Coordinates of C-alpha atoms in Angstrom, one line a residue:
M296 CA -149.9 95.0 -42.2
K297 CA -147.1 92.1 -41.5
R298 CA -148.1 88.7 -41.9
L299 CA -146.4 85.1 -40.8
Y300 CA -144.6 83.2 -43.4
G301 CA -141.7 80.3 -44.1
V302 CA -140.3 78.8 -40.5
T303 CA -142.2 80.4 -37.9
T304 CA -141.0 78.9 -34.8
A305 CA -143.5 77.9 -31.8
M306 CA -141.2 78.6 -28.8
V307 CA -140.8 76.8 -25.4
T308 CA -141.0 78.5 -22.3
P309 CA -137.7 78.0 -20.3
F310 CA -138.5 77.3 -16.3
D311 CA -135.9 76.9 -13.4
Q312 CA -136.3 73.7 -11.5
D313 CA -138.6 75.4 -9.0
G314 CA -141.1 76.7 -11.9
Q315 CA -140.1 80.0 -12.0
V316 CA -140.0 81.6 -15.8
N317 CA -136.1 82.2 -16.5
L318 CA -136.4 85.3 -18.6
E319 CA -132.2 85.0 -19.5
K320 CA -132.9 81.6 -21.1
V321 CA -135.7 83.2 -23.2
A322 CA -133.6 85.7 -24.3
K323 CA -131.0 83.0 -25.2
L324 CA -133.1 80.6 -27.2
T325 CA -134.5 83.8 -29.3
E326 CA -131.1 84.3 -30.2
F327 CA -130.3 80.6 -31.2
L328 CA -133.5 80.5 -33.3
I329 CA -132.6 83.9 -35.2
S330 CA -129.1 82.7 -35.7
K331 CA -130.6 79.8 -37.4
D332 CA -132.5 81.7 -40.0
V333 CA -136.2 81.0 -39.0
H334 CA -138.1 83.4 -40.5
C335 CA -140.7 84.6 -37.3
L336 CA -141.3 83.9 -33.6
F337 CA -144.3 82.8 -32.3
P338 CA -144.0 82.3 -28.3
L339 CA -146.5 81.6 -25.5
G340 CA -148.7 79.1 -27.5
T341 CA -149.4 75.6 -27.2
T342 CA -145.4 74.6 -27.3
G343 CA -144.5 77.6 -24.6
E344 CA -147.0 76.0 -22.3
M345 CA -149.7 78.7 -22.5
I346 CA -151.9 77.5 -20.1
R347 CA -149.5 77.2 -17.1
L348 CA -148.6 80.7 -17.2
S349 CA -149.9 83.9 -15.5
V350 CA -151.1 87.0 -17.3
P351 CA -147.5 88.7 -15.8
E352 CA -145.4 85.8 -16.7
R353 CA -146.5 86.0 -20.3
K354 CA -146.1 89.7 -20.8
A355 CA -142.6 89.7 -19.4
I356 CA -142.0 86.7 -21.8
A357 CA -143.4 88.7 -24.7
E358 CA -141.3 91.6 -23.9
T359 CA -138.2 89.6 -23.9
V360 CA -138.4 88.1 -27.0
V361 CA -139.7 91.2 -28.8
K362 CA -136.5 93.3 -27.1
T363 CA -134.4 90.5 -27.9
A364 CA -135.4 90.1 -31.7
A365 CA -135.2 94.1 -32.1
G366 CA -136.9 93.8 -35.6
R367 CA -134.7 91.2 -37.1
V368 CA -137.8 88.7 -37.3
T369 CA -141.1 88.9 -37.2
V370 CA -142.7 88.5 -34.1
F371 CA -146.1 87.4 -33.2
I372 CA -147.3 87.0 -29.6
H373 CA -149.9 84.6 -28.7
A374 CA -152.4 86.5 -26.8
G375 CA -155.3 83.5 -26.5
T376 CA -156.2 82.8 -22.6
A377 CA -159.2 81.2 -21.0
T378 CA -161.0 84.4 -20.5
L379 CA -161.7 87.5 -22.7
G380 CA -160.5 89.9 -20.4
D381 CA -157.1 88.1 -19.9
T382 CA -156.8 87.8 -23.9
I383 CA -157.4 91.3 -24.7
A384 CA -155.1 92.5 -22.1
L385 CA -152.1 90.5 -23.5
A386 CA -153.4 91.5 -27.2
R387 CA -153.2 95.4 -26.1
H388 CA -149.9 94.8 -24.5
A389 CA -148.5 93.0 -27.4
Q390 CA -149.3 96.2 -29.4
E391 CA -147.9 98.1 -26.9
I392 CA -144.3 96.7 -26.7
G393 CA -143.8 96.8 -30.3
A394 CA -144.8 93.2 -31.2
D395 CA -145.6 92.6 -35.0
G396 CA -149.0 91.1 -34.5
I397 CA -150.9 88.3 -32.6
G398 CA -152.2 85.0 -32.5
V399 CA -155.2 83.8 -30.5
V400 CA -156.9 80.4 -29.9
T401 CA -160.6 79.5 -30.0
P402 CA -162.2 79.6 -26.4
L403 CA -160.9 76.6 -24.7
F404 CA -161.8 73.7 -22.8
L405 CA -165.6 74.9 -21.9
G406 CA -167.9 74.4 -25.4
A407 CA -168.4 77.5 -27.4
N408 CA -170.8 77.6 -30.1
D409 CA -170.5 79.3 -33.4
R410 CA -171.6 82.4 -32.8
E411 CA -169.7 82.5 -29.5
M412 CA -166.6 82.1 -31.1
E413 CA -167.4 84.8 -33.8
E414 CA -168.1 87.6 -30.8
Y415 CA -165.2 86.4 -28.8
Y416 CA -162.9 87.1 -32.0
V417 CA -164.9 90.3 -33.1
A418 CA -164.2 91.5 -29.4
V419 CA -160.6 90.6 -29.2
S420 CA -160.2 92.4 -32.6
A421 CA -162.0 95.8 -31.1
S422 CA -159.7 96.2 -28.9
I423 CA -156.6 96.4 -30.8
P424 CA -155.9 98.7 -33.4
D425 CA -157.2 98.0 -37.2
D426 CA -153.5 98.1 -38.5
F427 CA -152.2 95.4 -35.8
P428 CA -152.7 92.0 -37.6
M429 CA -154.1 89.1 -35.8
Y430 CA -154.2 85.3 -36.3
L431 CA -157.2 83.1 -35.4
Y432 CA -155.8 79.8 -33.9
N433 CA -157.2 76.6 -34.4
I434 CA -156.4 73.6 -32.6
P435 CA -159.5 71.5 -32.1
Q436 CA -157.8 68.4 -30.6
C437 CA -156.6 70.5 -27.7
A438 CA -158.8 73.4 -27.2
S439 CA -162.0 71.4 -27.8
N440 CA -163.4 74.0 -30.2
D441 CA -163.4 73.8 -33.6
L442 CA -163.6 77.2 -35.9
K443 CA -165.3 76.4 -38.8
T444 CA -164.7 78.0 -42.2
D445 CA -167.8 80.0 -42.4
V446 CA -167.2 81.1 -39.0
A447 CA -163.7 82.3 -39.8
Q448 CA -164.9 84.2 -43.1
R449 CA -167.5 86.1 -40.7
V450 CA -164.7 87.2 -38.3
A451 CA -162.8 88.3 -41.3
D452 CA -165.7 90.2 -42.8
R453 CA -166.1 92.0 -39.5
C454 CA -162.4 92.6 -38.6
K455 CA -159.9 94.4 -40.6
N456 CA -157.2 93.5 -38.9
V457 CA -157.7 89.4 -38.9
V458 CA -155.3 88.2 -41.9
G459 CA -155.2 84.7 -41.2
V460 CA -155.5 81.4 -39.4
K461 CA -153.0 78.9 -37.6
Y462 CA -154.6 75.5 -38.2
S463 CA -153.3 73.1 -36.3
Y464 CA -155.0 70.1 -37.4
P465 CA -153.9 67.9 -40.5
D466 CA -156.9 68.1 -42.3
M467 CA -156.0 69.3 -45.7
L468 CA -159.4 69.7 -47.1
R469 CA -160.5 72.0 -44.4
T470 CA -157.0 74.0 -45.2
N471 CA -158.0 74.2 -48.6
E472 CA -161.3 75.7 -47.4
Y473 CA -159.4 78.4 -45.3
L474 CA -157.2 79.0 -48.1
A475 CA -160.4 80.6 -50.1
I476 CA -161.3 82.8 -47.3
N477 CA -161.2 86.4 -48.7
G478 CA -161.1 85.3 -52.4
G479 CA -157.8 83.5 -51.3
S480 CA -155.9 86.3 -49.9
F481 CA -155.9 84.8 -46.3
S482 CA -153.2 83.7 -44.9
V483 CA -153.1 80.1 -43.8
M484 CA -150.2 78.8 -41.6
Q485 CA -150.2 75.0 -41.3
G486 CA -149.2 74.0 -37.7
A487 CA -148.7 70.3 -38.0
D488 CA -144.9 70.3 -38.7
R489 CA -145.0 67.2 -41.0
L490 CA -147.0 68.8 -43.6
L491 CA -144.9 71.7 -44.2
L492 CA -144.2 71.2 -48.1
P493 CA -147.9 69.6 -48.9
A494 CA -149.1 72.9 -47.2
L495 CA -146.8 74.8 -49.3
A496 CA -147.9 73.6 -52.6
M497 CA -151.6 74.2 -51.5
G498 CA -151.0 77.7 -51.2
C499 CA -150.2 78.3 -47.5
D500 CA -147.7 80.9 -46.2
G501 CA -145.6 78.3 -44.3
V502 CA -145.9 76.4 -41.0
I503 CA -145.9 77.6 -37.2
S504 CA -143.5 74.5 -35.9
G505 CA -142.8 73.7 -32.3
V506 CA -140.1 71.0 -33.8
S507 CA -138.1 74.0 -35.5
C508 CA -137.9 75.1 -31.6
V509 CA -135.3 72.6 -31.3
Y510 CA -134.3 71.6 -34.9
P511 CA -135.0 74.7 -37.5
E512 CA -132.2 73.4 -39.9
P513 CA -134.5 70.6 -41.9
F514 CA -137.9 73.2 -41.6
V515 CA -136.0 76.3 -43.2
A516 CA -134.3 73.7 -45.7
V517 CA -137.5 72.4 -46.8
Y518 CA -138.9 76.0 -47.2
N519 CA -135.9 77.2 -49.2
A520 CA -135.7 74.3 -51.5
Y521 CA -139.1 74.8 -52.1
Q522 CA -138.7 78.9 -52.8
E523 CA -136.0 77.4 -55.3
K524 CA -138.4 75.5 -57.0
D525 CA -136.3 72.4 -56.5
L526 CA -139.0 70.0 -55.6
D527 CA -137.3 66.7 -55.6
K528 CA -134.9 68.3 -52.9
A529 CA -137.4 69.8 -50.9
R530 CA -139.5 66.3 -50.8
A531 CA -136.2 64.6 -49.5
L532 CA -135.6 67.4 -46.9
Q533 CA -139.4 66.7 -45.6
R534 CA -138.7 63.2 -45.3
I535 CA -135.9 64.2 -43.2
A536 CA -137.9 66.6 -41.3
I537 CA -140.4 63.9 -40.5
R538 CA -138.0 62.0 -39.1
Y539 CA -137.2 64.7 -36.5
C540 CA -140.6 65.1 -36.1
E541 CA -141.3 61.3 -34.9
V542 CA -138.1 61.4 -32.9
L543 CA -139.2 64.4 -30.9
K544 CA -143.0 63.4 -30.2
S545 CA -144.3 66.3 -32.3
G546 CA -144.8 68.1 -29.5
S547 CA -147.1 65.6 -27.6
N548 CA -144.7 66.1 -24.7
M549 CA -142.6 69.4 -24.6
S550 CA -139.9 67.6 -22.3
Y551 CA -138.2 66.1 -25.4
F552 CA -138.2 69.5 -26.8
K553 CA -136.4 70.9 -23.6
E554 CA -133.7 68.0 -23.3
A555 CA -133.1 67.9 -26.8
L556 CA -132.5 71.4 -26.8
K557 CA -130.2 70.7 -23.7
L558 CA -128.4 68.1 -25.8
R559 CA -127.7 70.8 -28.7
G560 CA -126.0 73.3 -25.8
I561 CA -129.1 75.2 -25.4
D562 CA -130.6 75.2 -21.8
V563 CA -133.8 76.0 -21.6
G564 CA -134.5 74.5 -18.2
F565 CA -137.2 72.4 -16.8
M566 CA -141.1 71.5 -17.0
R567 CA -143.3 73.1 -15.1
A568 CA -145.5 70.8 -12.7
P569 CA -147.5 68.9 -13.3
Q570 CA -145.5 67.9 -16.4
L571 CA -142.4 66.1 -15.4
D572 CA -138.8 66.1 -17.1
L573 CA -137.9 62.7 -18.8
P574 CA -135.9 60.6 -16.8
A575 CA -132.5 60.0 -17.4
E576 CA -132.6 56.7 -19.4
E577 CA -135.6 58.3 -21.8
V578 CA -132.8 61.3 -22.2
Q579 CA -130.1 58.8 -23.3
E580 CA -132.5 57.1 -25.7
L581 CA -133.5 60.3 -27.4
Q582 CA -129.9 61.2 -27.9
R583 CA -129.1 58.0 -29.3
K584 CA -131.9 58.2 -31.8
L585 CA -131.2 62.2 -32.4
S586 CA -127.8 60.8 -33.4
E587 CA -128.8 58.3 -36.0
L588 CA -130.6 61.4 -37.9
P589 CA -129.0 63.6 -40.9
Q590 CA -127.1 66.2 -39.2
F591 CA -127.1 69.9 -40.9
G592 CA -124.5 72.0 -40.1

């Protein structure tokens, strides 16, 4: 089964000014990211404003990314929603359209105990083929529920297709615990952009990065330098990548991502209400700060 690795880019979702999804811009963004040599694509997650999208919209976006990528890069569709039924529908759809796998966030907003999370993931896993890979996705600061290591291990024990976890919280001790699941064969993808290099050094397979949707270059450069065993170069590049994360607010406000992409010539449209686009003066300040950073290519 395929796994995520390297620089896996969490994609933004382009909207028109009236709030409609713009699939043409989805395709153009997909092409842009592939041209920048990212290794995998991860649409429809937190960076993709997933909770503001309907199931039909998410299916259309998933189809567009998979069709545009056309096997050139690995594509895992994030299928997690607020309900089990919708999550299963999106998981099955991802398999049907030829995606390489899925990610599924923990239950959202309302509290879920360990038993409930375990059974939730087992139910999603059982709805798709055993050879269709699935990543658990833990982002407790947003989802309000934390996927403990022992729960992840129990899920992996019961589900052949659960191959790894995306962990979007900067806790390296927990990251190390995840890495020990299944005797060390469990795939761990770090979701904190700033931790790519230390995550690789610990044994993670890579990063699922929102900032790389705007500037893939520094992250790809870090990964390549690490693979070439040039740690001094990798450290220097990681410091540059962190500066990009700081300027772009590390995904705390997706309007920074969308405006920065426009500054790069990639129009990904607008935010969907209730979020608002950046005012003109903030766009100008963003442009100034980005112009001061080391440039790639």
